[in-house]
PDB file of C-alpha atoms in Angstrom:
ATOM      1  CA  MET V   1      87.239  85.318  71.083  1.00 51.00           C
ATOM      2  CA  PRO V   2      90.323  87.485  71.363  1.00 51.00           C
ATOM      3  CA  ARG V   3      93.224  85.827  73.175  1.00 78.00           C
ATOM      4  CA  THR V   4      94.287  89.007  75.016  1.00 89.00           C
ATOM      5  CA  CYS V   5      91.531  91.151  76.436  1.00 96.00           C
ATOM      6  CA  LEU V   6      90.574  94.088  74.246  1.00 95.00           C
ATOM      7  CA  CYS V   7      90.311  96.336  77.314  1.00 97.00           C
ATOM      8  CA  GLY V   8      94.072  96.721  77.432  1.00 94.00           C
ATOM      9  CA  LEU V   9      94.747  94.976  80.732  1.00 95.00           C
ATOM     10  CA  PRO V  10      97.355  92.207  80.728  1.00 93.00           C
ATOM     11  CA  ALA V  11      95.009  89.217  80.944  1.00 95.00           C
ATOM     12  CA  THR V  12      93.109  86.939  78.633  1.00 96.00           C
ATOM     13  CA  TYR V  13      89.585  87.908  77.631  1.00 96.00           C
ATOM     14  CA  GLN V  14      88.210  84.854  79.428  1.00 96.00           C
ATOM     15  CA  ASP V  15      89.856  85.824  82.740  1.00 95.00           C
ATOM     16  CA  CYS V  16      89.309  89.576  82.408  1.00 97.00           C
ATOM     17  CA  CYS V  17      86.187  91.059  80.782  1.00 98.00           C
ATOM     18  CA  GLY V  18      84.816  87.693  79.684  1.00 97.00           C
ATOM     19  CA  ARG V  19      83.983  86.712  83.259  1.00 98.00           C
ATOM     20  CA  LEU V  20      82.032  90.006  83.692  1.00 98.00           C
ATOM     21  CA  HIS V  21      80.239  89.445  80.376  1.00 98.00           C
ATOM     22  CA  ARG V  22      79.271  85.926  81.543  1.00 98.00           C
ATOM     23  CA  GLY V  23      77.926  87.311  84.865  1.00 97.00           C
ATOM     24  CA  GLU V  24      80.601  85.657  86.965  1.00 97.00           C
ATOM     25  CA  GLY V  25      81.404  88.931  88.688  1.00 96.00           C
ATOM     26  CA  ALA V  26      80.709  92.633  88.607  1.00 97.00           C
ATOM     27  CA  ALA V  27      82.995  95.552  87.861  1.00 98.00           C
ATOM     28  CA  ALA V  28      84.604  96.765  91.111  1.00 97.00           C
ATOM     29  CA  THR V  29      85.330 100.251  89.739  1.00 98.00           C
ATOM     30  CA  ALA V  30      83.923 102.647  87.153  1.00 98.00           C
ATOM     31  CA  GLU V  31      87.088 102.213  85.046  1.00 98.00           C
ATOM     32  CA  GLN V  32      86.714  98.422  85.095  1.00 98.00           C
ATOM     33  CA  LEU V  33      83.129  98.786  83.935  1.00 98.00           C
ATOM     34  CA  MET V  34      84.177 101.124  81.142  1.00 98.00           C
ATOM     35  CA  ARG V  35      86.870  98.693  80.028  1.00 98.00           C
ATOM     36  CA  SER V  36      84.444  95.791  80.092  1.00 98.00           C
ATOM     37  CA  ARG V  37      81.931  97.777  78.062  1.00 98.00           C
ATOM     38  CA  PHE V  38      84.608  98.552  75.436  1.00 98.00           C
ATOM     39  CA  SER V  39      85.343  94.824  75.259  1.00 98.00           C
ATOM     40  CA  ALA V  40      81.623  94.107  74.934  1.00 98.00           C
ATOM     41  CA  PHE V  41      81.487  96.384  71.865  1.00 97.00           C
ATOM     42  CA  GLY V  42      84.509  94.474  70.537  1.00 96.00           C
ATOM     43  CA  VAL V  43      82.974  91.026  70.944  1.00 96.00           C
ATOM     44  CA  GLY V  44      79.429  92.125  70.065  1.00 97.00           C
ATOM     45  CA  ASP V  45      77.844  91.502  73.482  1.00 97.00           C
ATOM     46  CA  GLU V  46      74.753  93.696  73.209  1.00 97.00           C
ATOM     47  CA  GLY V  47      73.151  92.087  76.289  1.00 97.00           C
ATOM     48  CA  TYR V  48      76.013  93.144  78.538  1.00 98.00           C
ATOM     49  CA  LEU V  49      75.971  96.693  77.193  1.00 98.00           C
ATOM     50  CA  LEU V  50      72.252  96.980  77.919  1.00 98.00           C
ATOM     51  CA  ARG V  51      72.581  95.402  81.395  1.00 98.00           C
ATOM     52  CA  THR V  52      75.298  97.890  82.392  1.00 98.00           C
ATOM     53  CA  TRP V  53      73.519 101.006  81.081  1.00 98.00           C
ATOM     54  CA  HIS V  54      71.607 103.165  83.559  1.00 98.00           C
ATOM     55  CA  PRO V  55      67.851 102.538  83.036  1.00 97.00           C
ATOM     56  CA  ALA V  56      67.103 106.260  82.703  1.00 96.00           C
ATOM     57  CA  ALA V  57      69.388 106.521  79.645  1.00 94.00           C
ATOM     58  CA  ARG V  58      69.317 102.947  78.263  1.00 97.00           C
ATOM     59  CA  PRO V  59      68.262 102.551  74.649  1.00 97.00           C
ATOM     60  CA  ALA V  60      65.869  99.791  73.669  1.00 96.00           C
ATOM     61  CA  ARG V  61      68.696  98.156  71.720  1.00 95.00           C
ATOM     62  CA  VAL V  62      72.255  98.664  70.635  1.00 95.00           C
ATOM     63  CA  ASP V  63      72.890  98.603  66.899  1.00 93.00           C
ATOM     64  CA  LEU V  64      76.399  97.216  66.564  1.00 95.00           C
ATOM     65  CA  ASP V  65      77.959  97.811  63.128  1.00 94.00           C
ATOM     66  CA  LYS V  66      79.572  94.516  62.139  1.00 92.00           C
ATOM     67  CA  LYS V  67      81.888  96.396  59.787  1.00 95.00           C
ATOM     68  CA  VAL V  68      83.478  98.296  62.699  1.00 96.00           C
ATOM     69  CA  ARG V  69      86.163  96.456  64.633  1.00 96.00           C
ATOM     70  CA  TRP V  70      87.218  97.909  67.971  1.00 97.00           C
ATOM     71  CA  VAL V  71      90.966  97.386  68.334  1.00 96.00           C
ATOM     72  CA  ARG V  72      92.472  99.384  71.189  1.00 96.00           C
ATOM     73  CA  LEU V  73      91.537 101.441  74.232  1.00 97.00           C
ATOM     74  CA  GLU V  74      93.393 104.267  75.932  1.00 97.00           C
ATOM     75  CA  VAL V  75      92.214 105.430  79.365  1.00 98.00           C
ATOM     76  CA  LEU V  76      93.145 109.119  79.513  1.00 98.00           C
ATOM     77  CA  GLU V  77      91.761 110.100  82.938  1.00 98.00           C
ATOM     78  CA  SER V  78      89.505 108.882  85.661  1.00 97.00           C
ATOM     79  CA  THR V  79      87.997 110.550  88.733  1.00 98.00           C
ATOM     80  CA  GLY V  80      86.218 108.879  91.627  1.00 98.00           C
ATOM     81  CA  GLY V  81      84.740 105.543  90.670  1.00 98.00           C
ATOM     82  CA  SER V  82      86.649 103.434  93.207  1.00 97.00           C
ATOM     83  CA  VAL V  83      85.189 100.842  95.544  1.00 94.00           C
ATOM     84  CA  VAL V  84      84.392 103.602  98.069  1.00 96.00           C
ATOM     85  CA  HIS V  85      82.702 106.026  95.626  1.00 97.00           C
ATOM     86  CA  THR V  86      79.153 106.194  94.267  1.00 97.00           C
ATOM     87  CA  GLU V  87      80.032 108.208  91.154  1.00 98.00           C
ATOM     88  CA  GLY V  88      82.994 108.366  88.822  1.00 98.00           C
ATOM     89  CA  THR V  89      84.065 109.536  85.413  1.00 98.00           C
ATOM     90  CA  VAL V  90      86.412 108.036  82.842  1.00 98.00           C
ATOM     91  CA  ARG V  91      87.792 109.818  79.803  1.00 98.00           C
ATOM     92  CA  PHE V  92      89.005 107.482  77.109  1.00 98.00           C
ATOM     93  CA  ARG V  93      89.967 107.157  73.458  1.00 98.00           C
ATOM     94  CA  ALA V  94      88.730 104.090  71.575  1.00 98.00           C
ATOM     95  CA  HIS V  95      90.482 103.032  68.370  1.00 98.00           C
ATOM     96  CA  TYR V  96      88.659 101.157  65.655  1.00 98.00           C
ATOM     97  CA  LEU V  97      88.736 100.035  62.059  1.00 98.00           C
ATOM     98  CA  ASP V  98      85.731 100.989  59.972  1.00 97.00           C
ATOM     99  CA  ARG V  99      85.703  98.945  56.767  1.00 95.00           C
ATOM    100  CA  GLY V 100      89.490  98.709  57.110  1.00 95.00           C
ATOM    101  CA  ARG V 101      90.000 102.462  57.737  1.00 97.00           C
ATOM    102  CA  PRO V 102      91.432 103.465  61.118  1.00 98.00           C
ATOM    103  CA  GLY V 103      89.482 105.826  63.323  1.00 98.00           C
ATOM    104  CA  GLU V 104      89.103 106.869  66.909  1.00 98.00           C
ATOM    105  CA  MET V 105      86.512 108.328  69.193  1.00 97.00           C
ATOM    106  CA  GLU V 106      86.948 110.066  72.532  1.00 98.00           C
ATOM    107  CA  GLU V 107      84.419 110.274  75.294  1.00 98.00           C
ATOM    108  CA  HIS V 108      84.219 111.479  78.902  1.00 98.00           C
ATOM    109  CA  SER V 109      81.786 109.037  80.489  1.00 98.00           C
ATOM    110  CA  ARG V 110      79.862 109.240  83.737  1.00 98.00           C
ATOM    111  CA  PHE V 111      79.253 106.161  85.918  1.00 98.00           C
ATOM    112  CA  VAL V 112      77.116 105.719  89.028  1.00 98.00           C
ATOM    113  CA  ARG V 113      76.389 102.908  91.459  1.00 98.00           C
ATOM    114  CA  LEU V 114      72.859 101.584  91.169  1.00 97.00           C
ATOM    115  CA  ASP V 115      71.804  98.882  93.606  1.00 95.00           C
ATOM    116  CA  GLY V 116      75.483  98.314  94.444  1.00 95.00           C
ATOM    117  CA  ARG V 117      76.664  97.914  90.824  1.00 97.00           C
ATOM    118  CA  TRP V 118      78.401 100.321  88.525  1.00 98.00           C
ATOM    119  CA  VAL V 119      76.359 101.415  85.510  1.00 98.00           C
ATOM    120  CA  TYR V 120      77.081 103.704  82.556  1.00 98.00           C
ATOM    121  CA  ALA V 121      75.108 106.953  83.015  1.00 98.00           C
ATOM    122  CA  GLY V 122      76.094 108.673  79.782  1.00 97.00           C
ATOM    123  CA  ALA V 123      78.632 111.013  78.252  1.00 97.00           C
ATOM    124  CA  LEU V 124      79.516 114.333  79.853  1.00 96.00           C
TER     125      LEU V 124
END
């Protein structure tokens, strides 16, 4: 496991996204959920990704490419998604290495509260 959390916050993986992945808490904001999902891609936690995906858009499985290593996250913008909202968006840039070659992908994601928990509802 990574010593520092992949999500970019100044905490260890175990104390940050790891506790969410283990089910010891839930994301309080849409941004926290997005960060924890990025970390889940990084550590290969397919179960967490599926659990935090809106059922209407959730795939049957996530095919994680073991040759892609997620290395850094930049949160570019977020709207709504706080503890008082029911919807929010987060625009981010994710950096990775694909077979040793650097790359990045950018997405503007939508999140909603479902049964009191934040879930990923898809890209805008």
